[in-house]
Coordinates of C-alpha atoms in Angstrom, one line a residue:
M1 CA 0.0 -0.6 -0.2
I2 CA 3.4 3.1 0.9
A3 CA 4.8 3.5 -2.6
Y4 CA 8.3 3.7 -0.6
P5 CA 10.3 1.8 0.2
I6 CA 9.8 0.0 3.7
P7 CA 13.6 -0.2 4.3
E8 CA 13.8 3.9 2.9
L9 CA 11.6 4.4 5.8
E10 CA 14.0 1.9 7.8
Q11 CA 17.4 4.3 7.1
L12 CA 15.2 7.5 7.8
E13 CA 13.1 6.4 11.1
K14 CA 17.0 5.4 12.3
R15 CA 18.7 8.8 11.2
D16 CA 15.5 11.2 12.6
L17 CA 16.5 8.8 15.7
I18 CA 21.1 10.4 15.0
D19 CA 19.8 14.0 15.0
E20 CA 17.4 13.7 17.8
A21 CA 21.0 12.9 19.9
F22 CA 22.5 14.7 19.1
K23 CA 20.5 17.1 20.5
Q24 CA 20.2 15.4 23.7
E25 CA 24.1 15.6 23.6
L26 CA 24.0 12.0 23.5
I27 CA 26.8 11.6 20.9
T28 CA 28.6 13.7 19.5
E29 CA 28.6 15.8 16.2
K30 CA 32.0 13.4 14.9
E31 CA 29.7 10.2 15.8
K32 CA 26.2 11.6 13.7
L33 CA 28.3 13.0 10.7
L34 CA 29.6 8.6 10.5
V35 CA 26.2 7.2 11.8
N36 CA 24.4 9.6 9.3
H37 CA 26.8 8.0 6.2
Q38 CA 26.4 4.6 7.3
L39 CA 22.6 4.8 7.0
G40 CA 22.4 6.7 3.6
S41 CA 19.3 6.4 2.0
R42 CA 18.1 6.7 -1.7
L43 CA 15.7 8.9 -1.2
Y44 CA 15.3 13.2 -2.5
M45 CA 14.7 15.4 0.5
P46 CA 15.6 18.5 -0.7
N47 CA 16.1 21.5 2.3
F48 CA 12.7 23.6 3.0
F49 CA 13.2 26.2 1.0
V50 CA 14.1 24.3 -2.7
R51 CA 11.2 22.2 -1.2
I52 CA 9.2 25.6 -1.9
G53 CA 10.9 25.7 -4.8
L54 CA 10.2 22.9 -6.3
A55 CA 7.0 23.0 -5.3
I56 CA 6.6 26.5 -7.0
L57 CA 8.0 25.1 -10.4
T58 CA 5.9 22.0 -10.5
S59 CA 2.7 24.2 -9.6
I60 CA 3.8 27.3 -12.5
I61 CA 4.6 24.4 -15.0
L62 CA 0.9 22.2 -14.4
Q63 CA -0.8 25.3 -14.5
A64 CA 0.6 26.3 -18.1
I65 CA 0.1 22.7 -19.3
T66 CA -3.5 23.4 -17.9
A67 CA -4.2 27.1 -19.2
L68 CA -3.0 25.6 -23.1
A69 CA -5.8 22.5 -22.6
I70 CA -8.4 24.7 -22.5
Q71 CA -7.5 27.5 -24.6
A72 CA -7.2 24.4 -27.5
T73 CA -10.9 22.5 -26.4
G74 CA -12.4 26.4 -26.1
A75 CA -13.2 25.0 -22.5
E76 CA -15.6 23.3 -23.9
Q77 CA -14.3 19.4 -22.0
T78 CA -13.6 21.6 -18.9
N79 CA -14.5 17.7 -16.5
Y80 CA -12.6 15.6 -19.5
I81 CA -9.4 18.2 -19.3
S82 CA -9.7 17.6 -14.6
L83 CA -10.0 14.1 -15.6
F84 CA -7.1 14.3 -18.2
T85 CA -5.2 16.5 -15.7
G86 CA -5.5 14.1 -12.5
L87 CA -4.4 11.2 -14.3
A88 CA -1.0 12.7 -15.8
S89 CA -0.6 14.1 -11.8
L90 CA -1.6 10.8 -10.6
T91 CA 1.0 9.2 -13.5
A92 CA 3.5 11.3 -13.0
L93 CA 3.4 10.9 -9.3
E94 CA 4.1 7.6 -9.3
F95 CA 7.2 7.9 -11.5
F96 CA 8.3 10.9 -9.7
V97 CA 8.3 8.6 -5.7
K98 CA 9.5 5.1 -7.7
K99 CA 11.7 6.0 -9.9
R100 CA 13.5 9.1 -8.9
G101 CA 12.6 8.8 -5.0
H102 CA 11.5 11.7 -4.3
Y103 CA 10.1 12.1 -0.6
R104 CA 7.9 15.1 0.0
S105 CA 10.3 16.3 -2.5
G106 CA 8.0 19.6 -2.9
I107 CA 7.5 18.0 -6.6
D108 CA 5.6 15.3 -5.1
D109 CA 3.6 16.9 -2.5
I110 CA 2.0 19.6 -5.7
L111 CA 1.5 15.9 -7.9
L112 CA -1.0 14.5 -5.5
Y113 CA -2.8 17.3 -4.2
T114 CA -3.4 18.2 -7.8
S115 CA -3.9 14.5 -9.1
V116 CA -6.7 14.8 -5.8
S117 CA -8.6 18.0 -6.6
S118 CA -8.6 17.3 -10.6
L119 CA -10.7 14.0 -9.7
V120 CA -12.7 15.7 -7.2
L121 CA -13.5 18.5 -9.5
F122 CA -14.0 16.0 -12.0
A123 CA -17.1 13.8 -10.1
G124 CA -18.2 17.5 -9.3
L125 CA -18.8 18.3 -12.7
Q126 CA -19.7 14.4 -13.9
L127 CA -22.7 15.3 -11.1
D128 CA -25.8 18.1 -10.8
M129 CA -24.1 19.4 -7.3
L130 CA -28.3 20.9 -7.2
Y131 CA -29.1 17.5 -6.8
A132 CA -28.6 16.1 -2.8
P133 CA -27.9 12.3 -3.5
D134 CA -25.2 14.1 -6.4
R135 CA -23.9 15.8 -3.5
V136 CA -23.9 13.3 -1.2
W137 CA -21.7 11.4 -3.6
V138 CA -19.0 13.9 -4.3
A139 CA -18.0 13.8 -0.7
V140 CA -17.7 10.4 -0.6
I141 CA -15.4 10.5 -3.5
A142 CA -13.5 13.4 -2.0
F143 CA -12.9 11.1 1.1
L144 CA -11.7 8.1 -0.7
L145 CA -9.5 9.9 -2.6
C146 CA -7.8 11.9 0.6
S147 CA -8.7 8.2 2.6
V148 CA -5.9 6.5 -0.4
A149 CA -3.7 9.8 -0.7
W150 CA -2.1 9.6 3.4
L151 CA -2.2 6.1 3.6
R152 CA -0.1 5.3 0.3
Y153 CA 2.1 8.1 0.6
L154 CA 1.9 9.4 4.2
D155 CA 1.6 13.1 3.8
R156 CA -0.6 14.8 6.3
L157 CA -2.2 17.7 4.9
A158 CA -4.4 15.1 3.1
V159 CA -5.4 13.5 6.2
V160 CA -7.3 17.4 7.1
A161 CA -8.7 16.6 3.5
S162 CA -9.8 13.5 4.1
L163 CA -11.6 14.5 7.5
L164 CA -13.0 17.6 6.0
S165 CA -14.5 15.4 3.4
L166 CA -15.8 12.9 6.4
C167 CA -17.6 16.0 7.3
A168 CA -18.9 17.2 3.7
V169 CA -20.2 13.5 3.9
V170 CA -22.6 13.6 7.1
I171 CA -23.5 17.7 6.3
T172 CA -24.9 16.3 3.1
L173 CA -26.7 13.0 4.4
F174 CA -28.4 15.7 6.3
Y175 CA -29.0 18.3 3.8
W176 CA -30.7 15.8 1.6
N177 CA -34.3 17.4 2.7
D178 CA -34.7 20.9 2.9
Y179 CA -35.6 20.9 6.4
P180 CA -32.4 19.8 8.0
Q181 CA -32.0 19.3 11.8
S182 CA -29.2 21.3 12.4
Q183 CA -28.6 20.7 16.3
L184 CA -29.0 16.4 15.3
M185 CA -26.7 16.9 13.2
C186 CA -24.0 19.2 15.5
F187 CA -24.3 16.0 17.3
A188 CA -23.7 13.3 14.1
L189 CA -20.9 15.5 13.7
A190 CA -19.0 15.0 16.9
F191 CA -19.7 10.8 17.1
T192 CA -17.9 10.3 14.0
M193 CA -15.4 12.6 14.9
G194 CA -14.7 11.1 18.2
A195 CA -15.4 7.8 16.9
S196 CA -12.6 8.0 14.5
S197 CA -9.9 9.9 17.7
L198 CA -10.9 6.6 19.0
I199 CA -9.9 4.6 16.0
A200 CA -7.0 6.0 15.0
G201 CA -5.9 5.8 18.9
Y202 CA -6.2 2.6 18.4
L203 CA -4.8 2.4 15.3
M204 CA -1.6 3.9 16.2
G205 CA -1.0 0.8 17.9
R206 CA -1.1 -1.6 15.4
E207 CA 2.7 -2.8 13.7
R208 CA 0.6 -2.7 10.8
F209 CA 0.1 0.9 10.6
R210 CA 3.8 1.6 12.2
W211 CA 4.3 4.1 9.5
H212 CA 1.2 6.0 9.6
K213 CA 2.3 6.9 13.2
S214 CA 2.3 11.0 11.8
C215 CA -0.2 10.8 10.3
L216 CA -2.7 9.1 12.8
H217 CA -1.8 11.3 15.4
V218 CA -3.2 14.6 13.1
L219 CA -6.2 12.4 12.4
R220 CA -6.4 11.9 15.9
S221 CA -6.3 15.4 17.3
F222 CA -7.4 16.7 14.5
A223 CA -10.6 14.9 15.0
A224 CA -10.5 15.4 18.7
A225 CA -10.3 19.2 18.5
M226 CA -13.7 18.8 15.4
A227 CA -15.9 16.7 17.6
Y228 CA -15.2 19.7 20.5
V229 CA -16.2 22.5 17.5
S230 CA -19.5 20.4 16.6
L231 CA -20.6 20.3 19.7
H232 CA -19.3 23.9 20.2
V233 CA -21.9 25.2 17.2
F234 CA -24.2 23.0 18.5
V235 CA -24.5 25.4 22.3
I236 CA -24.2 28.4 20.2
D237 CA -27.1 27.3 17.7
K238 CA -29.5 25.7 20.7
L239 CA -28.0 29.1 22.4
M240 CA -29.2 31.5 19.2
A241 CA -32.7 29.3 18.9
E242 CA -33.5 30.0 22.7
Q243 CA -32.4 34.1 22.7
P244 CA -35.0 35.5 19.9
S245 CA -37.7 34.6 21.7
G246 CA -37.1 36.5 24.7
G247 CA -36.2 33.3 26.8
T248 CA -32.3 31.9 28.5
L249 CA -31.3 28.7 28.7
A250 CA -31.7 26.3 31.8
G251 CA -29.7 26.3 34.2
G252 CA -28.1 22.7 32.5
W253 CA -28.0 24.2 29.8
Q254 CA -26.0 27.1 31.4
V255 CA -23.9 24.5 33.5
F256 CA -23.1 22.6 30.1
H257 CA -22.3 26.0 27.8
W258 CA -19.7 27.5 30.4
G259 CA -18.0 24.1 30.9
W260 CA -17.5 22.9 26.9
T261 CA -17.1 25.8 26.0
I262 CA -14.2 27.5 28.6
V263 CA -13.3 24.1 30.5
V264 CA -12.4 21.7 28.0
P265 CA -10.6 23.3 26.7
I266 CA -8.3 24.4 29.5
I267 CA -8.1 20.4 30.1
M268 CA -7.3 19.9 27.0
L269 CA -4.6 21.8 26.7
W270 CA -3.2 20.4 29.9
R271 CA -3.4 17.3 29.6
S272 CA -1.3 17.8 26.3
I273 CA 1.4 19.6 28.2
V274 CA 1.7 17.0 30.4
N275 CA 2.1 14.8 27.8
K276 CA 4.5 16.6 26.2
D277 CA 2.3 16.8 22.4
R278 CA 3.1 19.9 21.2
F279 CA 1.0 19.4 18.2
Q280 CA -2.1 19.0 20.3
I281 CA -1.3 21.7 22.0
R282 CA -1.0 24.3 19.1
I283 CA -4.4 23.2 18.5
W284 CA -5.8 23.9 22.1
M285 CA -4.0 27.1 22.6
V286 CA -5.4 27.9 19.1
L287 CA -9.3 27.4 20.3
L288 CA -8.8 28.3 23.7
L289 CA -7.7 31.4 22.2
S290 CA -11.6 31.6 19.4
V291 CA -13.6 30.5 23.0
F292 CA -13.1 34.3 23.4
Y293 CA -14.1 35.4 20.0
F294 CA -17.4 33.7 19.7
Q295 CA -18.4 33.9 23.5
H296 CA -18.2 37.4 22.8
Y297 CA -19.9 37.7 19.4
Y298 CA -22.4 35.0 20.6
Y299 CA -23.2 36.1 24.0
P300 CA -22.0 39.1 25.2
V301 CA -21.6 39.5 29.0
F302 CA -19.2 43.0 29.3
A303 CA -19.5 46.0 26.5
G304 CA -16.0 44.8 24.0
E305 CA -13.8 47.7 25.4
I306 CA -14.1 45.9 28.9
T307 CA -13.7 42.4 27.0
T308 CA -11.0 42.6 25.7
L309 CA -9.1 43.8 28.7
I310 CA -10.8 40.8 30.6
Y311 CA -9.4 38.0 28.5
G312 CA -5.7 39.5 28.3
L313 CA -5.4 39.8 31.7
L314 CA -6.3 36.2 31.4
L315 CA -3.8 35.5 28.4
L316 CA -1.4 37.3 30.6
G317 CA -1.9 35.3 33.6
L318 CA -2.3 32.1 32.5
T319 CA 0.1 32.8 30.3
G320 CA 2.8 33.0 33.1
L321 CA 1.6 30.0 35.3
L322 CA 2.7 28.8 31.8
V323 CA 5.9 29.8 31.7
R324 CA 6.6 29.4 35.6
F325 CA 5.8 25.8 35.1
L326 CA 7.4 24.6 31.9
K327 CA 10.4 26.1 33.9
K328 CA 10.8 23.9 36.7
G329 CA 12.9 20.7 36.6
N330 CA 10.0 18.5 37.8
S331 CA 8.4 19.3 34.7
S332 CA 7.5 17.6 31.6
Y333 CA 9.0 20.2 29.5
S334 CA 13.3 21.0 29.8
F335 CA 15.2 24.7 29.4
R336 CA 18.0 22.5 30.1
K337 CA 20.9 22.5 27.2
G338 CA 20.5 18.8 25.5
G339 CA 16.7 18.0 26.6
D340 CA 15.6 15.1 28.1
E341 CA 18.2 11.8 27.5
G342 CA 15.2 9.5 29.6
D343 CA 12.9 10.5 26.7
L344 CA 14.7 9.1 24.2
L345 CA 16.5 6.3 25.2
Q346 CA 13.3 4.5 26.7
S347 CA 11.8 5.2 23.1
A348 CA 14.8 4.5 21.4
P349 CA 16.9 1.6 23.3
W350 CA 18.9 0.3 21.2
L351 CA 21.4 3.6 21.3
V352 CA 22.6 2.4 24.4
V353 CA 22.0 -1.4 23.8
G354 CA 24.3 -0.9 20.3
G355 CA 26.3 1.2 21.8
Y356 CA 26.8 2.6 17.2
S357 CA 28.6 -0.6 16.7
G358 CA 31.1 -0.2 14.0
V359 CA 30.9 3.6 14.7
A360 CA 34.4 5.5 15.7
V361 CA 36.6 8.2 15.1
A362 CA 40.1 7.5 14.0
P363 CA 42.8 7.2 16.3
D364 CA 45.4 10.2 16.3
A365 CA 49.2 9.7 15.4
G366 CA 49.8 9.1 19.5
G367 CA 48.3 5.9 19.1
E368 CA 45.3 6.9 21.7
V369 CA 41.0 6.0 20.4
E370 CA 38.5 8.2 21.0
F371 CA 35.3 7.3 21.6
G372 CA 32.5 9.4 22.2
G373 CA 35.3 12.0 24.6
G374 CA 36.8 8.7 26.3
K375 CA 40.5 8.2 25.2
F376 CA 42.4 4.8 26.3
G377 CA 45.5 3.7 25.4
G378 CA 48.0 0.6 25.1
G379 CA 49.9 -0.2 27.1
G380 CA 48.9 0.8 30.6
S381 CA 45.8 1.5 31.6
G382 CA 44.0 5.5 32.1
A383 CA 41.8 7.1 33.9
E384 CA 40.1 9.0 31.1
Y385 CA 37.2 7.9 29.6

């Protein structure tokens, strides 16, 4: 299923561990260079700036070819041009991955996104988007294509696209008739996203999905966040349905509103900090900040100036508490140079057991041999290690 050779992915995994070991000062720079030389890879992985340049160049070429095709046909065969662009991009993607060994080079990224988006566009042009069942089919096709994309090419952006497509499937199903039940739809979205997050967490522990762990991590994190957003939208919808009639929310709904809107992001942010999950920290920080906007927009308590001042003081206080917590030596993070060695040694014990066998620095002219900063020589014992 995976387009990339498994032995090459194993080499990349080891090189990532070596780089992390060097950052944590477990090995020297010479040892890092020697190990990376032995763990060479045939995959083409340019640096960040070259990757951006290749992506822009590939996008320009694809747009030029598409524009020539549209001009040649007089824009009368847009659906078939989309199909041709999608299939041609997919063929080129397989060529660059299989024959040229491209791995996140920028070229394969653009070719993947172009092929998926063109095929989804072809499905949308072929079907009647004004007809509810056809909208469902387009959403299903988009979900299947995006799922195959991240399962085969290990692309994390395709994971987000597949989640959005799954949301589109649920929404279009509820809009099958002319009178959708919005509150029930929010619960259905929350249930779907929650189930997706649990499934992703289960698959992360399976050896068969070893190389999909980063994608599954994105899937689990975004699905949990979207489940929260779905129920948050439900609370807002319930609130807006009650307010125009002059009524107020019942006590139970008030507790649910304040608890779900504010307390849940704080709890999830704290859990992400304790688990040292930087990706989830970013997600829940954004959701926590968005709470302030939605809270004031839909359910204002104070004037805008006073609300801004209160939220600013709350954020400053929260930031100060987090900084004090993270600076403590017993926290989940460390400000020491080198980081936490124990985490890496526990996750990759072969760094200790293997001892980097076969990796050593060449002896100097004096007959002494150095390894990892220690010295020993013949003709007697030494005390420096």
